[in-house]
Amino acid sequence: MLDLIRSNSQSLMVKIAFGVIILVFVFWGVGNLVDTGSVNLVGKVNGSPISYAEFERQYMQAEEELMRRSPGLKREALRDMGLGRHVFDRLVLEQLLKAEAARVGLAVTGLELRHLVATFPAFQKDGKFDGALYTRMLEAQRTTPARFEAGLTAQLLQEKMQRLLTGAVHVSPGEVRAFFDVQNERRVVDYVAFPAADFMAASAPSDEEARKFYDEHGESFAIPARVELEYLLVAPDTLVTPESLDDAAVAEWYARNTGRFAVPEQRRVRHILVKLAEDAPEADVRAAEARIKEISDALAAGQSFAELARQHSDDVMSGREGGELGWIGRGQTVPPFEEAAFGASIGKVTAPVRSQFGLHLLLVEEARAAGVRPLAEVADEVRREMAGAQGAEKLRDALDALVEASLLGKPLAEAGKPFGLAVRNDGLKSAAELQAMGLSAKDAETVMKTPAGATVDAPLEAGDNRFMLVKVLKSEPAGTEPFEAVRAGIVDRLRRDAALKAAMDRAVEVRRTIVDGALPANVKAAVKTAAAPMTRQGGFDGFMPDAALTSAVFATGSGLWLPAAYTLSDEKGESAAVLVRVGKIIPGTDEEFAQWKDMLTAAMTRERQEAAFQTFLEKLFATARIELLNPDVVNRREPGEQEKRR
């Protein structure tokens, strides 16, 4: 429920789902979209320029962010994935939206911008906006107020545009109910299972069959070429470890960066919800008020808040946890809820609070004042960041020294000692396994071709700021596992395949004997009814979900056997052939619908709004005059590289 309250709060920092591109840079900002004074352009949009400088800035920021989130990603991979084109499209989109907003008279005022900035908890001290803290926080994110506010301005403008275009979009109550009915219908199923295990004894393959399978599936038993390496892993975290840092240096760094550890005021809250629509008729309001009063009276009589939440809260998810919502800060919930939570006395139940979700009773159990996390709490975090930064500073010098030592013929173990690096050996590795260690396909191929006893003459990139100096100790050519080594596995596989086929043949034979829904007497006793009704999302009685079976069950009428047998696996991986009959059909109840109605309406409306906005964006792109003037820059190609690749 907390997620629902948060997702419907009045915060304007909700990200727009553009659909065209998934790059939104909040802290990096958007910057000046028009650089008419630049002679270096990557493109134009309806005559307005996209500067080389702006493209490069956003590309580097996007690249850095993606590599930070996925350390195994390499710049080459991002280039090949088309990151440059995504960034260019993003800039085109910003230009188009800005122009369209100007055309229809939309703008972001300075007052709006200042109000939004002031609402960020990270920029507040004692519940109020702090300009000095604001500047420090942005410096820590390596940006400036002007750039940050330009990004917010672009976002606000986009949100205004989306609201303008999709404000009239709605979903009718009938559509919501129809969707609910389809998704929440359940079906009781009867079934007869024919476990493959029952047919295993009669399914043993001969040696000739096993040998034939081996000969026909030789590629399955191929052993790739492999190499054994010793290597030094050179990275910021291997050059400087957190535990090696001096306590005084850690304290000094913390003192210089205290603003990064500011935390807003928080409250730990439980609540009980009685759902009530914002536009509910008077009769529903009176009924909800009567329910909430009964719960309030029970609390006043000494009953447990948590137990009453489990019994009576319409917020099912938090209700299971006794109404627990955890710690919340300002700006995370809808205003009436926030006002009550931060105005309540600790340990006292509030009077009923009306929000867009209904009536709430709140119990604030603990409070945390706004402040700064102490060094003792964040010391490990500080040490990791310091180690990463200091290690990054040493990285280039360390690599240069290690390469020089390698050229002079020093063993890797000796070369690594001055930097505290120990030689590693992970055993035999294939090219695919080398790539799993972070090497590119090209570098893995280089290692595979290096003779035993030789050292690769240059460091190999193994992820973001991670490098390997490699010596090949041993090489093994590709081959094939001998038959005797894999015979037992082949026999087991063939036995299981044959047993499952026999089980399926038996199920098909039984299905042919079912006339007008009646089973033969010798099979009737084996029919079971699933312990729980089947939903569109799952299986039954331990069988794993099967999309084809689920589709058939929900397309078949009550009392009918499905025309075909299905192969299902249980949670232990054992297989069976199964015949299924649809029993009672259980629709979703009015009570269940009432619980989910508002949430479904909001979700369906949001989905339809995003689809409408996506259509608008596609039309903008289709009708715009977009000129890509420097494709080599956008596609990150060196001059002449395209021709070489061809």
Tab-separated table of C-alpha atoms in Angstrom, residues 182-573:
chain	number	residue	atom	x	y	z
A	182	VAL	CA	-10.797	-11.932	-16.905
A	183	GLN	CA	-7.723	-11.686	-14.698
A	184	ASN	CA	-9.314	-12.901	-11.469
A	185	GLU	CA	-11.410	-15.788	-12.703
A	186	ARG	CA	-10.301	-19.103	-11.166
A	187	ARG	CA	-11.087	-22.632	-12.209
A	188	VAL	CA	-11.212	-25.828	-10.221
A	189	VAL	CA	-9.551	-28.619	-12.195
A	190	ASP	CA	-9.701	-32.398	-11.936
A	191	TYR	CA	-6.821	-34.366	-13.369
A	192	VAL	CA	-5.287	-37.756	-13.938
A	193	ALA	CA	-1.493	-37.882	-13.893
A	194	PHE	CA	0.630	-40.574	-15.501
A	195	PRO	CA	4.113	-40.093	-13.966
A	196	ALA	CA	6.998	-40.948	-16.247
A	197	ALA	CA	8.648	-42.655	-13.263
A	198	ASP	CA	5.992	-45.394	-13.441
A	199	PHE	CA	7.317	-46.361	-16.880
A	200	MET	CA	11.046	-46.156	-16.170
A	201	ALA	CA	11.579	-49.877	-15.556
A	202	ALA	CA	10.424	-50.786	-19.044
A	203	SER	CA	12.333	-47.997	-20.755
A	204	ALA	CA	15.992	-49.006	-20.512
A	205	PRO	CA	17.829	-48.337	-23.791
A	206	SER	CA	20.280	-50.801	-25.313
A	207	ASP	CA	23.986	-50.092	-25.735
A	208	GLU	CA	23.381	-49.804	-29.466
A	209	GLU	CA	20.757	-47.086	-28.898
A	210	ALA	CA	23.072	-45.204	-26.544
A	211	ARG	CA	25.952	-45.409	-29.027
A	212	LYS	CA	23.690	-44.251	-31.869
A	213	PHE	CA	22.578	-41.236	-29.817
A	214	TYR	CA	26.231	-40.416	-29.084
A	215	ASP	CA	27.160	-40.614	-32.762
A	216	GLU	CA	24.191	-38.490	-33.883
A	217	HIS	CA	24.682	-35.809	-31.215
A	218	GLY	CA	28.430	-35.449	-31.237
A	219	GLU	CA	28.216	-31.670	-30.945
A	220	SER	CA	26.570	-32.086	-27.533
A	221	PHE	CA	29.710	-33.755	-26.202
A	222	ALA	CA	32.221	-31.357	-27.722
A	223	ILE	CA	34.911	-29.998	-25.399
A	224	PRO	CA	36.005	-26.479	-26.422
A	225	ALA	CA	39.612	-25.481	-26.552
A	226	ARG	CA	40.776	-24.320	-23.123
A	227	VAL	CA	43.715	-22.508	-21.602
A	228	GLU	CA	45.114	-22.287	-18.096
A	229	LEU	CA	46.237	-18.795	-17.099
A	230	GLU	CA	48.039	-17.009	-14.376
A	231	TYR	CA	47.141	-13.365	-14.248
A	232	LEU	CA	47.187	-10.156	-12.272
A	233	LEU	CA	43.861	-8.379	-11.867
A	234	VAL	CA	44.548	-4.650	-11.798
A	235	ALA	CA	41.637	-2.478	-10.680
A	236	PRO	CA	40.998	0.346	-8.213
A	237	ASP	CA	39.749	-2.091	-5.579
A	238	THR	CA	42.791	-4.375	-5.951
A	239	LEU	CA	45.292	-1.490	-5.740
A	240	VAL	CA	43.751	0.184	-2.684
A	241	THR	CA	41.574	-1.778	-0.266
A	242	PRO	CA	39.148	-0.109	2.155
A	243	GLU	CA	40.795	-1.687	5.200
A	244	SER	CA	44.179	-0.203	4.243
A	245	LEU	CA	42.991	3.379	4.763
A	246	ASP	CA	44.014	5.388	7.785
A	247	ASP	CA	41.255	6.267	10.282
A	248	ALA	CA	42.318	9.909	10.355
A	249	ALA	CA	42.101	10.170	6.557
A	250	VAL	CA	38.631	8.626	6.645
A	251	ALA	CA	37.496	11.128	9.279
A	252	GLU	CA	38.919	14.027	7.273
A	253	TRP	CA	37.135	12.904	4.076
A	254	TYR	CA	33.875	12.540	6.010
A	255	ALA	CA	34.213	16.045	7.431
A	256	ARG	CA	34.659	17.497	3.933
A	257	ASN	CA	31.635	15.596	2.560
A	258	THR	CA	29.209	15.684	5.464
A	259	GLY	CA	26.386	16.962	3.256
A	260	ARG	CA	26.316	13.701	1.337
A	261	PHE	CA	25.094	11.900	4.433
A	262	ALA	CA	22.210	14.221	5.268
A	263	VAL	CA	18.985	12.360	6.040
A	264	PRO	CA	15.490	13.880	6.204
A	265	GLU	CA	13.052	13.595	9.068
A	266	GLN	CA	11.347	10.179	9.059
A	267	ARG	CA	8.517	8.389	10.851
A	268	ARG	CA	7.891	4.646	11.236
A	269	VAL	CA	4.185	4.174	10.678
A	270	ARG	CA	1.458	1.546	10.833
A	271	HIS	CA	-1.976	2.194	9.374
A	272	ILE	CA	-5.413	0.668	8.983
A	273	LEU	CA	-7.301	1.559	5.807
A	274	VAL	CA	-11.026	1.545	5.122
A	275	LYS	CA	-11.285	2.094	1.375
A	276	LEU	CA	-13.494	4.923	0.192
A	277	ALA	CA	-13.558	6.515	-3.233
A	278	GLU	CA	-13.022	10.275	-3.433
A	279	ASP	CA	-16.413	10.717	-5.095
A	280	ALA	CA	-18.219	8.106	-2.986
A	281	PRO	CA	-21.945	8.724	-2.355
A	282	GLU	CA	-23.017	9.804	1.091
A	283	ALA	CA	-24.252	6.325	2.014
A	284	ASP	CA	-20.812	4.823	1.343
A	285	VAL	CA	-19.153	7.597	3.344
A	286	ARG	CA	-21.393	6.904	6.351
A	287	ALA	CA	-20.705	3.170	6.105
A	288	ALA	CA	-16.933	3.740	5.961
A	289	GLU	CA	-17.086	6.147	8.897
A	290	ALA	CA	-19.028	3.562	10.887
A	291	ARG	CA	-16.399	0.909	10.152
A	292	ILE	CA	-13.496	3.149	11.105
A	293	LYS	CA	-15.275	4.128	14.350
A	294	GLU	CA	-15.718	0.470	15.295
A	295	ILE	CA	-11.990	-0.080	14.784
A	296	SER	CA	-11.151	3.093	16.744
A	297	ASP	CA	-13.353	1.943	19.619
A	298	ALA	CA	-11.610	-1.445	19.639
A	299	LEU	CA	-8.213	0.285	19.789
A	300	ALA	CA	-9.427	2.507	22.631
A	301	ALA	CA	-10.510	-0.637	24.475
A	302	GLY	CA	-6.938	-1.912	24.344
A	303	GLN	CA	-6.920	-4.241	21.352
A	304	SER	CA	-3.700	-4.593	19.371
A	305	PHE	CA	-3.279	-2.203	16.435
A	306	ALA	CA	-1.378	-4.861	14.498
A	307	GLU	CA	-4.029	-7.500	15.052
A	308	LEU	CA	-6.868	-5.178	14.078
A	309	ALA	CA	-4.929	-4.227	10.925
A	310	ARG	CA	-4.652	-7.904	9.992
A	311	GLN	CA	-8.384	-8.389	10.535
A	312	HIS	CA	-9.877	-5.204	9.132
A	313	SER	CA	-7.474	-3.181	6.936
A	314	ASP	CA	-8.438	-2.945	3.265
A	315	ASP	CA	-4.746	-2.529	2.498
A	316	VAL	CA	-4.173	-6.268	2.272
A	317	MET	CA	-0.401	-6.162	1.776
A	318	SER	CA	0.414	-4.030	4.807
A	319	GLY	CA	-2.468	-5.614	6.720
A	320	ARG	CA	-0.675	-8.969	6.647
A	321	GLU	CA	2.230	-7.234	8.386
A	322	GLY	CA	0.032	-5.670	11.034
A	323	GLY	CA	-0.327	-2.429	9.078
A	324	GLU	CA	3.458	-1.888	8.961
A	325	LEU	CA	4.576	0.666	6.345
A	326	GLY	CA	8.141	1.104	7.547
A	327	TRP	CA	10.004	4.407	7.610
A	328	ILE	CA	8.591	7.223	5.474
A	329	GLY	CA	9.893	10.706	4.751
A	330	ARG	CA	8.255	13.893	3.603
A	331	GLY	CA	7.223	13.906	-0.046
A	332	GLN	CA	6.777	10.134	-0.174
A	333	THR	CA	3.059	9.938	0.546
A	334	VAL	CA	-0.067	11.871	-0.336
A	335	PRO	CA	-0.438	15.167	1.593
A	336	PRO	CA	-3.210	14.229	4.081
A	337	PHE	CA	-1.357	11.048	5.044
A	338	GLU	CA	1.956	12.902	5.400
A	339	GLU	CA	0.405	15.691	7.467
A	340	ALA	CA	-1.105	13.174	9.889
A	341	ALA	CA	2.046	11.050	10.107
A	342	PHE	CA	4.336	13.980	10.887
A	343	GLY	CA	1.861	15.670	13.189
A	344	ALA	CA	1.044	12.634	15.332
A	345	SER	CA	2.402	11.932	18.781
A	346	ILE	CA	4.614	8.887	19.102
A	347	GLY	CA	2.648	5.854	20.261
A	348	LYS	CA	-0.758	7.519	19.869
A	349	VAL	CA	-3.373	6.483	17.294
A	350	THR	CA	-4.560	9.389	15.153
A	351	ALA	CA	-8.134	10.365	14.491
A	352	PRO	CA	-9.433	9.075	11.130
A	353	VAL	CA	-7.631	10.714	8.197
A	354	ARG	CA	-9.299	11.021	4.782
A	355	SER	CA	-7.119	10.595	1.674
A	356	GLN	CA	-7.869	9.733	-1.925
A	357	PHE	CA	-7.688	6.068	-0.903
A	358	GLY	CA	-10.138	6.193	1.961
A	359	LEU	CA	-10.052	6.578	5.736
A	360	HIS	CA	-6.844	5.810	7.649
A	361	LEU	CA	-5.953	5.277	11.285
A	362	LEU	CA	-2.235	5.867	11.846
A	363	LEU	CA	0.069	4.740	14.618
A	364	VAL	CA	3.501	6.405	14.588
A	365	GLU	CA	5.854	4.107	16.475
A	366	GLU	CA	9.192	5.903	16.097
A	367	ALA	CA	10.589	9.186	14.802
A	368	ARG	CA	13.960	10.131	13.378
A	369	ALA	CA	14.912	13.794	13.298
A	370	ALA	CA	16.562	15.224	10.201
A	371	GLY	CA	20.303	15.165	10.531
A	372	VAL	CA	23.527	13.675	9.297
A	373	ARG	CA	24.448	10.012	9.514
A	374	PRO	CA	27.394	9.720	11.939
A	375	LEU	CA	30.807	8.572	10.786
A	376	ALA	CA	30.514	5.355	12.769
A	377	GLU	CA	27.479	4.413	10.691
A	378	VAL	CA	28.929	5.282	7.292
A	379	ALA	CA	32.618	4.496	7.823
A	380	ASP	CA	32.557	1.386	5.639
A	381	GLU	CA	30.802	3.291	2.856
A	382	VAL	CA	33.359	6.106	3.089
A	383	ARG	CA	36.259	3.653	3.012
A	384	ARG	CA	34.905	1.953	-0.110
A	385	GLU	CA	34.493	5.250	-1.925
A	386	MET	CA	37.912	6.526	-0.884
A	387	ALA	CA	39.540	3.255	-1.885
A	388	GLY	CA	37.845	3.369	-5.280
A	389	ALA	CA	38.957	6.954	-5.897
A	390	GLN	CA	42.542	6.427	-4.736
A	391	GLY	CA	42.781	3.144	-6.623
A	392	ALA	CA	41.547	4.846	-9.797
A	393	GLU	CA	44.280	7.486	-9.410
A	394	LYS	CA	46.954	4.781	-9.138
A	395	LEU	CA	45.589	2.618	-11.925
A	396	ARG	CA	47.377	4.114	-14.924
A	397	ASP	CA	50.788	4.309	-13.222
A	398	ALA	CA	50.415	0.733	-11.976
A	399	LEU	CA	49.564	-0.539	-15.451
A	400	ASP	CA	52.533	1.282	-16.990
A	401	ALA	CA	54.909	-0.182	-14.398
A	402	LEU	CA	53.489	-3.695	-14.775
A	403	VAL	CA	53.748	-3.599	-18.574
A	404	GLU	CA	57.364	-2.420	-18.281
A	405	ALA	CA	58.143	-5.232	-15.839
A	406	SER	CA	56.541	-7.738	-18.187
A	407	LEU	CA	58.619	-6.475	-21.128
A	408	LEU	CA	61.741	-6.897	-18.986
A	409	GLY	CA	60.799	-10.535	-18.468
A	410	LYS	CA	59.867	-10.357	-14.789
A	411	PRO	CA	57.461	-13.073	-13.569
A	412	LEU	CA	53.956	-11.775	-12.856
A	413	ALA	CA	54.290	-12.633	-9.173
A	414	GLU	CA	57.390	-10.458	-8.851
A	415	ALA	CA	55.916	-7.634	-10.930
A	416	GLY	CA	52.781	-7.512	-8.798
A	417	LYS	CA	54.496	-7.364	-5.390
A	418	PRO	CA	55.126	-3.573	-5.275
A	419	PHE	CA	51.390	-3.041	-5.746
A	420	GLY	CA	50.202	-5.755	-3.386
A	421	LEU	CA	48.843	-7.819	-6.272
A	422	ALA	CA	48.860	-11.606	-6.037
A	423	VAL	CA	48.895	-13.895	-9.061
A	424	ARG	CA	45.598	-15.661	-9.711
A	425	ASN	CA	44.895	-18.997	-11.409
A	426	ASP	CA	41.335	-20.169	-11.976
A	427	GLY	CA	42.145	-23.392	-13.847
A	428	LEU	CA	41.292	-24.274	-17.425
A	429	LYS	CA	38.964	-21.823	-19.174
A	430	SER	CA	37.226	-21.823	-22.558
A	431	ALA	CA	36.809	-18.681	-24.650
A	432	ALA	CA	33.232	-18.328	-23.379
A	433	GLU	CA	34.425	-18.593	-19.775
A	434	LEU	CA	37.091	-15.966	-20.430
A	435	GLN	CA	34.349	-13.633	-21.653
A	436	ALA	CA	32.400	-14.375	-18.477
A	437	MET	CA	35.457	-13.084	-16.587
A	438	GLY	CA	35.040	-9.742	-18.390
A	439	LEU	CA	37.186	-10.085	-21.495
A	440	SER	CA	35.807	-9.067	-24.869
A	441	ALA	CA	35.351	-11.726	-27.539
A	442	LYS	CA	38.371	-10.302	-29.389
A	443	ASP	CA	40.617	-10.401	-26.299
A	444	ALA	CA	39.442	-13.902	-25.400
A	445	GLU	CA	40.392	-15.023	-28.898
A	446	THR	CA	43.823	-13.399	-28.448
A	447	VAL	CA	44.374	-15.339	-25.222
A	448	MET	CA	43.255	-18.610	-26.821
A	449	LYS	CA	45.820	-18.120	-29.633
A	450	THR	CA	48.712	-17.251	-27.307
A	451	PRO	CA	51.217	-20.144	-27.054
A	452	ALA	CA	51.755	-21.881	-23.718
A	453	GLY	CA	54.478	-20.140	-21.710
A	454	ALA	CA	53.944	-16.780	-23.414
A	455	THR	CA	52.633	-13.557	-21.879
A	456	VAL	CA	50.046	-11.428	-23.653
A	457	ASP	CA	51.941	-8.276	-24.530
A	458	ALA	CA	49.328	-5.720	-23.389
A	459	PRO	CA	46.852	-5.408	-20.525
A	460	LEU	CA	43.408	-6.744	-21.389
A	461	GLU	CA	40.314	-4.763	-20.412
A	462	ALA	CA	38.097	-6.838	-18.106
A	463	GLY	CA	35.307	-4.428	-17.246
A	464	ASP	CA	35.038	-0.817	-16.160
A	465	ASN	CA	38.525	0.229	-14.961
A	466	ARG	CA	39.547	-3.423	-14.606
A	467	PHE	CA	42.491	-4.954	-16.451
A	468	MET	CA	44.278	-8.303	-16.599
A	469	LEU	CA	47.943	-9.040	-17.293
A	470	VAL	CA	47.922	-12.607	-18.564
A	471	LYS	CA	50.404	-15.433	-19.016
A	472	VAL	CA	49.222	-18.653	-20.673
A	473	LEU	CA	50.496	-21.682	-18.763
A	474	LYS	CA	48.849	-24.486	-20.723
A	475	SER	CA	46.662	-24.940	-23.802
A	476	GLU	CA	44.321	-27.826	-24.568
A	477	PRO	CA	42.825	-28.244	-28.050
A	478	ALA	CA	39.135	-28.785	-28.686
A	479	GLY	CA	37.939	-32.376	-28.550
A	480	THR	CA	35.040	-34.674	-27.789
A	481	GLU	CA	34.237	-36.466	-24.551
A	482	PRO	CA	34.707	-40.230	-24.973
A	483	PHE	CA	31.603	-42.380	-25.117
A	484	GLU	CA	32.360	-44.225	-21.886
A	485	ALA	CA	32.632	-40.964	-19.986
A	486	VAL	CA	29.130	-39.877	-21.023
A	487	ARG	CA	27.450	-43.268	-21.426
A	488	ALA	CA	25.642	-43.167	-18.056
A	489	GLY	CA	24.198	-39.718	-18.773
A	490	ILE	CA	23.031	-40.772	-22.240
A	491	VAL	CA	21.363	-43.902	-20.863
A	492	ASP	CA	19.557	-41.869	-18.180
A	493	ARG	CA	18.375	-39.304	-20.723
A	494	LEU	CA	17.117	-41.942	-23.156
A	495	ARG	CA	15.391	-43.820	-20.345
A	496	ARG	CA	13.586	-40.667	-19.185
A	497	ASP	CA	12.596	-39.703	-22.728
A	498	ALA	CA	11.229	-43.184	-23.394
A	499	ALA	CA	9.387	-43.268	-20.064
A	500	LEU	CA	7.742	-39.891	-20.725
A	501	LYS	CA	6.725	-41.016	-24.221
A	502	ALA	CA	5.183	-44.167	-22.744
A	503	ALA	CA	3.331	-42.048	-20.161
A	504	MET	CA	2.046	-39.733	-22.898
A	505	ASP	CA	0.972	-42.706	-25.054
A	506	ARG	CA	-0.962	-44.077	-22.091
A	507	ALA	CA	-2.620	-40.695	-21.435
A	508	VAL	CA	-3.640	-40.369	-25.100
A	509	GLU	CA	-5.043	-43.914	-25.041
A	510	VAL	CA	-7.104	-43.128	-21.928
A	511	ARG	CA	-8.327	-39.846	-23.425
A	512	ARG	CA	-9.747	-41.758	-26.409
A	513	THR	CA	-11.854	-43.883	-24.037
A	514	ILE	CA	-13.537	-40.866	-22.397
A	515	VAL	CA	-17.061	-40.633	-23.771
A	516	ASP	CA	-19.370	-37.760	-22.776
A	517	GLY	CA	-17.026	-36.934	-19.909
A	518	ALA	CA	-17.176	-40.380	-18.335
A	519	LEU	CA	-13.936	-42.142	-17.441
A	520	PRO	CA	-13.362	-45.884	-17.619
A	521	ALA	CA	-13.758	-47.527	-14.245
A	522	ASN	CA	-10.069	-48.469	-14.015
A	523	VAL	CA	-9.039	-44.807	-14.406
A	524	LYS	CA	-11.830	-43.111	-12.455
A	525	ALA	CA	-10.242	-43.911	-9.101
A	526	ALA	CA	-7.064	-42.079	-10.132
A	527	VAL	CA	-8.851	-38.746	-10.696
A	528	LYS	CA	-7.754	-36.012	-8.283
A	529	THR	CA	-9.137	-32.548	-7.682
A	530	ALA	CA	-6.509	-29.820	-7.421
A	531	ALA	CA	-6.115	-28.557	-3.883
A	532	ALA	CA	-6.536	-24.923	-4.954
A	533	PRO	CA	-8.371	-23.362	-7.894
A	534	MET	CA	-6.171	-22.670	-10.908
A	535	THR	CA	-5.406	-19.059	-11.845
A	536	ARG	CA	-4.095	-17.605	-15.073
A	537	GLN	CA	-0.681	-17.256	-13.490
A	538	GLY	CA	0.063	-20.686	-12.078
A	539	GLY	CA	-0.070	-24.446	-12.159
A	540	PHE	CA	-1.695	-26.783	-9.673
A	541	ASP	CA	-0.712	-29.371	-7.072
A	542	GLY	CA	3.010	-28.848	-7.485
A	543	PHE	CA	3.070	-28.863	-11.282
A	544	MET	CA	4.913	-25.961	-12.858
A	545	PRO	CA	2.837	-23.494	-14.924
A	546	ASP	CA	2.388	-24.372	-18.595
A	547	ALA	CA	1.169	-21.602	-20.903
A	548	ALA	CA	-0.552	-23.934	-23.382
A	549	LEU	CA	-2.395	-25.804	-20.629
A	550	THR	CA	-3.450	-22.586	-18.887
A	551	SER	CA	-4.793	-21.174	-22.143
A	552	ALA	CA	-6.753	-24.380	-22.803
A	553	VAL	CA	-8.201	-24.523	-19.281
A	554	PHE	CA	-9.539	-20.970	-19.482
A	555	ALA	CA	-10.930	-21.539	-22.973
A	556	THR	CA	-12.840	-24.704	-22.033
A	557	GLY	CA	-16.297	-24.924	-20.466
A	558	SER	CA	-17.134	-26.391	-17.070
A	559	GLY	CA	-17.365	-30.189	-16.922
A	560	LEU	CA	-15.306	-30.786	-20.079
A	561	TRP	CA	-12.042	-32.691	-20.437
A	562	LEU	CA	-9.333	-30.973	-22.437
A	563	PRO	CA	-8.999	-32.747	-25.796
A	564	ALA	CA	-5.240	-33.342	-25.473
A	565	ALA	CA	-2.808	-34.633	-22.860
A	566	TYR	CA	-0.099	-32.310	-21.575
A	567	THR	CA	3.446	-32.925	-20.414
A	568	LEU	CA	4.050	-31.210	-17.082
A	569	SER	CA	7.008	-31.056	-14.706
A	570	ASP	CA	6.748	-30.781	-10.942
A	571	GLU	CA	8.875	-28.699	-8.611
A	572	LYS	CA	11.456	-31.514	-8.365
A	573	GLY	CA	11.847	-31.730	-12.134
